[in-house]
């Protein structure tokens, strides 16, 4: 079996950072199985380029190779280009995108440095798998250094329609770089179709098979492999006696009969202000639920140096204050809002102890929280998942109550419908949802992508 080399913006070591997400754990499992190397940023920031040294740690068959970024890289590449330009455009928010040429240069510089640092570590038969929008030009960098290995790329975030992407200066360079990968994986059919349209309509690409495009004298394979979670380990956490004790504690303290849970990084793509407004609408439309329902929102901060993220924090704090002031009482707080990371065991307990999982991003690549909520339910008395139509997960999780997150009334009615839903219907929906979450679990994600990466190349003349 070929050695696997994973490249991602951040290398998360779940052993030293147990709160790192499920995907990091799965990637590490995939690397352990084949033996491999994980390369990326270690999260540290140094002041000068001369401090940019590689660190290497070995964990059995897996080698983690990491390097810091300079303060300038962090500002220009990470905050400036990745998170203030690419992220909003990919989430259909051109209005929030801030493009600056020096940030784009920072992005090029870091990708070039990653390629130069990684190339000498590669063996002939290694399969390389790069993750996400931070690394679009990595393959082009490696190719310019003579690397001939198979290189795959997985986009965790949406791929927008062609006209949206064209709002990004330098999009032509970005797409020409992207097609230097051999295999490009997407979360959903919509993303894949947008990408193919872009290449064919704007860049003279040509579909030569259902999953292959000829462009710039090479063939690029495309594939849809939805990211998933490790269902069994998440379900086990939710069934643990710790979870039951935690849930009992929740009920004793506040006595709410309906817990509604939301768990998201504090990101404008997650639609948190719209969710809070929909909850307020629910309280207006169904006043008899006052004192019975509580929205528990966990929203740890991210990327706070980017203005749009600071803005959303203020908006959310103001909204939760308004709702609690208007509807709350001394014995009932309608919105409970926690602005920090919490251990995964507690998350699992919160999901299980909540009658409703409210997952309403305005746009999301996949959304693993929706899958975690399903995995955590008690199959004999499950809760109801309310899911945005604009989350990648909605392409698959059809038995959730699918809603338009921009429509406060629709979300409010869905909350009401979930509250009064008969147990038989909840069980029926849960059974189908769980089967789908299991079918597209993390293991399947890794295997499907690796299968595509290992599959024989389509000849150029096809
Ligand atoms: P994210 O945008 O980070 O990922 P998501 O898929 O929801 O979004 O995953 C978030 C993860 O972080 C979940 O595992 C969740 O449990 C965890 N998490 C969130 N809040 C937490 C908290 N307060 N404490 C602890 N853990 C918390 C990107 C894309 C998504 C895509 C994933 C995977 O934006 O669309 O689903 O990659 O491909």
XYZ file of C-alpha atoms and ligand atoms in Angstrom:
500
model
C 0.000 0.000 0.000
C 1.344 3.461 -0.891
C 2.291 5.791 1.910
C -0.220 8.571 2.531
C 0.910 12.171 2.924
C -1.768 14.491 4.295
C -1.307 18.245 4.040
C -3.641 20.627 5.832
C -3.474 24.181 7.075
C -3.372 23.024 10.704
C -1.949 19.773 11.931
C -3.980 18.757 14.953
C -2.490 16.238 17.263
C -5.524 14.729 19.018
C -3.257 13.236 21.686
C -2.055 16.617 22.892
C -5.268 18.423 21.945
C -8.202 16.163 22.846
C -10.788 18.777 21.850
C -9.717 18.657 18.187
C -12.562 17.671 15.922
C -13.611 14.207 14.847
C -12.170 14.639 11.362
C -8.673 15.154 12.734
C -8.992 11.886 14.626
C -10.182 10.104 11.484
C -7.372 11.473 9.355
C -4.927 10.249 11.949
C -6.580 6.806 11.918
C -6.289 6.724 8.112
C -2.606 7.625 8.384
C -2.004 4.965 11.026
C -3.561 2.300 8.843
C -1.274 2.990 5.874
C 1.640 4.619 7.591
C 2.185 8.177 6.619
C 3.096 11.757 7.120
C 0.969 14.753 8.121
C 2.340 18.137 7.140
C 1.106 21.626 7.992
C 1.125 24.626 10.295
C 1.598 23.968 14.015
C -0.478 27.002 15.054
C 2.566 28.979 16.246
C 3.472 32.453 15.047
C 7.064 33.719 14.927
C 8.301 37.188 14.133
C 10.955 36.431 11.494
C 11.444 34.108 8.546
C 14.706 32.766 9.944
C 12.717 31.174 12.785
C 10.742 29.025 10.346
C 12.130 25.606 11.154
C 10.427 22.244 10.644
C 9.525 20.130 13.695
C 9.082 16.431 13.397
C 7.391 14.029 15.829
C 6.775 10.347 15.326
C 3.754 8.485 16.671
C 4.160 4.853 15.636
C 3.756 4.682 11.876
C 2.774 8.330 11.604
C 5.144 11.281 11.330
C 3.841 14.773 12.051
C 5.908 17.476 10.359
C 4.956 21.023 11.234
C 6.209 24.552 10.846
C 5.147 27.957 12.209
C 3.963 30.962 10.221
C 5.462 34.417 10.514
C 3.301 37.228 11.868
C 3.169 38.605 8.322
C 2.056 35.205 6.919
C -0.621 34.994 9.575
C -1.966 38.436 8.730
C -1.747 38.206 4.948
C -2.179 34.532 4.134
C -4.349 33.185 6.949
C -6.497 36.107 8.018
C -6.264 38.300 4.936
C -6.613 35.940 2.014
C -7.957 32.632 3.366
C -10.479 34.006 5.821
C -11.331 37.500 4.611
C -11.348 36.789 0.843
C -11.732 33.084 -0.011
C -14.013 32.001 2.838
C -16.754 34.611 2.219
C -16.750 34.128 -1.565
C -17.026 30.364 -1.180
C -19.953 30.897 1.190
C -21.720 33.086 -1.412
C -20.898 36.280 0.514
C -19.050 38.449 -2.007
C -20.324 41.416 0.007
C -18.074 40.422 2.927
C -15.042 39.540 0.842
C -12.050 41.882 1.232
C -9.454 41.401 -1.479
C -5.968 42.921 -1.238
C -3.123 42.066 -3.579
C -0.553 41.820 -0.763
C -2.704 39.213 0.974
C -2.858 37.193 -2.217
C 0.957 37.409 -2.390
C 1.095 36.161 1.204
C -1.084 33.200 0.205
C 1.238 32.407 -2.715
C 4.296 32.749 -0.460
C 3.031 30.355 2.207
C 1.912 27.776 -0.358
C 5.292 28.009 -2.101
C 7.081 27.546 1.215
C 4.887 24.566 2.101
C 5.688 22.991 -1.288
C 9.438 23.623 -0.908
C 9.481 22.187 2.608
C 7.379 19.157 1.721
C 8.964 18.150 -1.618
C 12.224 16.788 -0.131
C 10.223 14.590 2.298
C 8.289 12.812 -0.470
C 8.957 9.302 -1.730
C 8.261 8.140 -5.267
C 5.029 6.214 -4.680
C 3.545 8.496 -1.980
C -0.054 9.570 -2.410
C -0.576 13.187 -1.397
C -3.902 14.442 -0.056
C -4.267 18.205 0.541
C -7.180 19.672 2.454
C -9.181 22.785 1.902
C -9.066 26.310 0.567
C -5.811 27.262 2.291
C -3.928 25.012 -0.119
C -5.412 25.549 -3.589
C -2.000 26.338 -5.197
C -0.022 23.632 -3.346
C -0.086 21.068 -6.166
C 1.059 23.670 -8.688
C 3.965 24.508 -6.341
C 4.909 20.847 -5.999
C 4.634 20.277 -9.773
C 6.981 23.214 -10.423
C 9.525 21.440 -8.209
C 9.260 18.299 -10.327
C 6.909 16.282 -8.063
C 5.107 13.714 -10.243
C 3.125 11.902 -7.520
C -0.661 11.595 -7.537
C -2.005 14.591 -5.638
C -5.596 14.910 -4.463
C -7.491 17.826 -2.956
C -10.649 17.899 -0.860
C -12.667 21.084 -0.518
C -14.415 21.135 2.870
C -16.354 24.311 2.087
C -18.861 24.984 -0.716
C -17.848 25.670 -4.297
C -20.006 28.647 -5.355
C -21.681 29.185 -8.744
C -19.366 30.597 -11.446
C -20.672 34.150 -11.251
C -20.021 34.334 -7.525
C -16.471 33.076 -7.838
C -15.752 35.557 -10.613
C -16.163 38.322 -8.049
C -12.772 37.234 -6.721
C -9.862 38.996 -8.426
C -7.240 36.377 -9.345
C -9.868 33.652 -9.750
C -8.311 32.597 -13.043
C -4.931 32.024 -11.432
C -6.620 30.182 -8.546
C -8.509 27.815 -10.836
C -5.499 27.205 -13.066
C -3.599 26.249 -9.917
C -6.407 24.048 -8.650
C -6.476 21.921 -11.782
C -2.874 20.848 -11.139
C -4.358 18.331 -8.711
C -5.203 14.901 -10.141
C -8.365 14.360 -8.097
C -10.618 17.025 -6.593
C -13.219 15.982 -4.033
C -16.353 17.895 -3.051
C -18.895 17.588 -0.268
C -21.994 17.663 -2.508
C -23.196 17.212 -6.062
C -24.033 20.927 -6.161
C -20.409 21.869 -5.415
C -19.116 19.447 -7.997
C -21.557 20.756 -10.610
C -20.579 24.380 -9.885
C -16.920 23.488 -10.302
C -17.476 21.644 -13.582
C -19.588 24.512 -14.898
C -16.836 26.943 -13.993
C -14.157 24.986 -15.843
C -16.306 24.260 -18.890
C -18.064 27.623 -19.267
C -15.283 29.962 -18.294
C -11.980 28.148 -18.695
C -12.414 26.093 -21.848
C -12.498 22.808 -19.999
C -14.286 19.810 -21.503
C -16.035 16.936 -19.743
C -14.503 13.762 -21.181
C -16.316 11.404 -18.806
C -18.913 11.837 -16.082
C -16.148 12.452 -13.556
C -13.285 13.732 -15.689
C -12.467 17.104 -17.224
C -9.798 17.848 -19.778
C -8.252 21.250 -19.173
C -4.921 22.888 -19.955
C -3.593 19.675 -21.439
C -4.347 17.474 -18.456
C -7.175 15.350 -17.088
C -8.648 16.176 -13.684
C -10.932 13.709 -11.921
C -13.796 14.993 -9.769
C -15.609 13.115 -7.061
C -18.284 13.687 -4.412
C -17.400 12.268 -0.998
C -19.399 13.779 1.871
C -17.405 14.199 5.085
C -18.749 12.203 8.011
C -18.185 11.402 11.655
C -17.174 8.318 13.585
C -20.733 7.364 14.509
C -20.039 4.607 17.006
C -17.558 6.543 19.100
C -19.863 9.584 19.218
C -22.890 7.476 20.111
C -20.884 5.755 22.856
C -20.034 9.138 24.397
C -23.722 10.094 24.342
C -24.742 6.797 26.040
C -22.089 7.075 28.730
C -23.321 7.403 32.341
C -21.539 10.763 32.456
C -23.952 12.002 29.777
C -27.021 10.796 31.710
C -25.836 12.530 34.877
C -25.181 15.725 32.949
C -28.632 15.637 31.327
C -30.338 15.038 34.677
C -28.470 18.023 36.089
C -29.679 20.197 33.207
C -33.292 19.303 33.833
C -33.129 19.731 37.588
C -31.639 23.181 37.424
C -33.734 25.106 34.929
C -36.708 22.777 34.525
C -37.127 23.559 30.824
C -39.201 20.919 29.132
C -37.835 21.601 25.668
C -34.107 22.046 25.168
C -33.091 23.305 21.752
C -29.392 22.951 21.039
C -27.198 24.852 18.581
C -23.442 24.260 18.311
C -21.396 26.283 15.849
C -18.175 28.205 15.536
C -19.117 31.865 15.767
C -19.061 32.376 12.012
C -21.452 34.445 9.885
C -21.955 31.452 7.573
C -23.623 29.576 10.443
C -26.629 31.925 10.509
C -26.685 32.519 14.264
C -28.430 35.928 14.303
C -31.107 34.546 11.954
C -31.484 31.546 14.273
C -31.934 33.779 17.313
C -34.492 35.878 15.416
C -36.347 32.696 14.402
C -36.434 31.611 18.048
C -37.833 35.012 19.029
C -40.474 34.595 16.304
C -41.315 31.189 17.742
C -41.879 32.759 21.170
C -44.108 35.410 19.583
C -46.146 32.921 17.537
C -46.454 30.285 20.258
C -46.504 32.243 23.543
C -47.777 29.236 25.502
C -44.237 27.829 25.125
C -42.807 30.672 27.139
C -40.995 29.158 30.120
C -41.048 25.748 28.428
C -38.430 26.182 25.729
C -34.795 27.209 25.973
C -32.361 27.761 23.154
C -28.914 26.628 24.283
C -26.315 27.976 21.892
C -22.649 27.023 22.095
C -20.593 29.305 19.854
C -16.835 29.391 20.455
C -14.960 32.351 18.957
C -12.922 32.016 15.764
C -10.920 34.398 13.575
C -11.799 37.333 15.789
C -9.170 39.535 14.150
C -11.319 39.589 10.982
C -13.850 42.421 11.243
C -16.866 40.442 10.037
C -16.310 38.013 12.938
C -16.092 40.739 15.560
C -19.295 42.248 14.135
C -21.235 39.020 14.398
C -20.222 38.568 18.019
C -21.627 41.965 18.948
C -24.812 41.337 16.981
C -25.384 38.023 18.705
C -24.728 39.364 22.177
C -27.167 42.196 21.563
C -29.811 39.827 20.222
C -29.610 37.345 23.089
C -29.807 40.249 25.546
C -32.876 41.636 23.764
C -34.694 38.287 23.682
C -33.922 37.508 27.309
C -34.968 41.002 28.366
C -38.200 40.907 26.385
C -39.393 37.357 27.076
C -37.387 36.080 30.065
C -38.349 36.062 33.689
C -36.519 35.567 36.972
C -37.176 31.832 36.715
C -36.569 31.397 32.972
C -33.817 32.434 30.553
C -34.978 31.832 26.972
C -31.507 31.985 25.364
C -28.479 30.500 27.061
C -25.400 31.394 25.132
C -21.927 29.967 25.808
C -19.069 31.596 23.964
C -16.321 28.979 24.326
C -15.201 25.465 23.394
C -16.558 22.657 25.499
C -15.344 19.050 25.811
C -16.772 16.637 23.246
C -18.235 14.407 25.991
C -20.336 17.325 27.185
C -21.374 18.176 23.637
C -22.575 14.600 23.169
C -24.583 14.858 26.399
C -26.088 18.186 25.352
C -27.191 16.747 22.018
C -28.789 13.753 23.695
C -30.485 15.880 26.322
C -32.022 18.212 23.705
C -35.383 17.544 22.066
C -34.401 19.651 19.080
C -31.108 20.068 17.202
C -31.267 23.438 15.461
C -28.715 23.518 12.644
C -29.459 26.466 10.402
C -26.363 27.713 8.553
C -26.916 30.167 5.720
C -24.383 28.137 3.769
C -22.187 25.238 4.893
C -19.919 22.749 3.136
C -21.344 19.795 5.049
C -22.007 20.480 8.779
C -20.885 17.722 11.067
C -22.913 19.026 14.002
C -26.080 17.777 12.260
C -24.537 14.301 12.030
C -23.313 14.383 15.623
C -26.801 15.317 16.823
C -28.289 12.300 15.017
C -25.579 9.937 16.307
C -26.165 11.079 19.902
C -29.928 10.422 20.053
C -31.672 7.796 22.143
C -33.223 5.583 19.457
C -36.258 4.873 21.626
C -37.059 8.497 22.307
C -35.083 10.592 19.810
C -35.064 14.321 19.292
C -35.805 16.098 16.014
C -33.176 17.596 13.720
C -34.119 20.913 12.092
C -31.671 21.481 9.249
C -30.996 24.294 6.801
C -31.534 23.468 3.131
C -28.244 25.270 2.487
C -26.066 22.923 4.534
C -24.295 20.268 2.469
C -25.711 17.711 4.912
C -29.232 18.466 3.622
C -28.419 16.746 0.320
C -28.390 13.522 2.279
C -30.362 14.025 5.517
C -33.758 14.350 3.893
C -35.685 13.097 6.922
C -34.699 16.118 8.984
C -37.154 19.018 9.041
C -35.551 21.015 6.229
C -35.933 24.788 6.484
C -34.950 28.021 4.817
C -32.767 29.682 7.498
C -33.581 33.161 6.180
C -37.297 32.631 6.828
C -37.896 33.198 10.551
C -41.541 32.117 10.323
C -40.687 28.837 8.614
C -38.054 28.004 11.233
C -40.457 29.004 14.043
C -43.158 26.684 12.662
C -40.590 23.872 12.319
C -39.695 24.271 16.017
C -43.371 23.992 16.904
C -43.783 20.955 14.629
C -40.790 19.275 16.275
C -42.193 19.911 19.754
C -45.549 18.306 19.012
C -44.218 15.517 16.765
C -45.462 12.065 17.813
C -42.905 9.626 19.123
C -43.531 7.128 16.276
C -42.688 9.756 13.674
C -39.583 10.819 15.560
C -38.399 7.208 15.766
C -39.089 6.654 12.063
C -37.179 9.761 11.021
C -34.304 8.980 13.380
C -33.950 5.464 11.987
C -33.563 6.764 8.426
C -31.265 9.598 9.453
C -28.989 7.324 11.440
C -28.721 4.902 8.519
C -27.615 7.760 6.275
C -25.141 9.136 8.803
C -23.647 5.646 9.141
C -23.521 5.136 5.383
C -21.471 8.313 4.961
C -19.295 8.063 8.033
C -15.695 9.228 8.403
C -14.267 5.881 7.450
C -16.251 5.837 4.225
C -15.109 9.392 3.489
C -11.430 8.468 3.721
C -11.811 5.205 1.818
C -13.839 6.757 -0.997
C -11.389 9.567 -1.489
C -8.392 7.223 -1.413
C -10.103 4.946 -3.941
C -10.510 7.888 -6.299
C -6.899 8.956 -5.740
C -5.609 5.463 -6.461
C -7.838 4.773 -9.464
C -6.081 4.519 -12.850
C -5.631 7.745 -14.753
C -7.862 8.426 -17.730
C -5.572 8.882 -20.764
C -5.376 12.421 -22.063
C -6.689 11.432 -25.464
C -9.956 10.145 -23.996
P -16.591 23.746 10.331
O -17.091 24.981 9.677
O -15.688 23.957 11.473
O -15.893 22.765 9.293
P -18.656 21.677 11.224
O -18.801 20.691 10.152
O -19.939 22.096 11.823
O -17.975 23.027 10.803
O -17.752 21.033 12.336
C -17.526 21.663 13.542
C -16.912 20.682 14.538
O -16.477 21.430 15.652
C -17.916 19.662 15.036
O -17.284 18.423 15.183
C -18.350 20.236 16.379
O -18.722 19.280 17.335
C -17.109 20.963 16.829
N -17.485 22.105 17.683
C -18.231 23.152 17.334
N -18.414 23.970 18.407
C -17.773 23.416 19.428
C -17.575 23.771 20.789
N -18.078 24.872 21.336
N -16.851 22.954 21.554
C -16.317 21.845 21.036
N -16.462 21.457 19.771
C -17.172 22.230 18.969
C -15.609 22.743 7.874
C -16.778 23.133 6.945
C -17.982 22.251 7.249
C -17.598 20.780 7.087
C -16.345 20.459 7.896
C -15.840 19.041 7.611
O -17.103 24.513 7.137
O -19.048 22.560 6.371
O -18.649 19.956 7.549
O -15.300 21.359 7.577
O -15.624 18.812 6.254
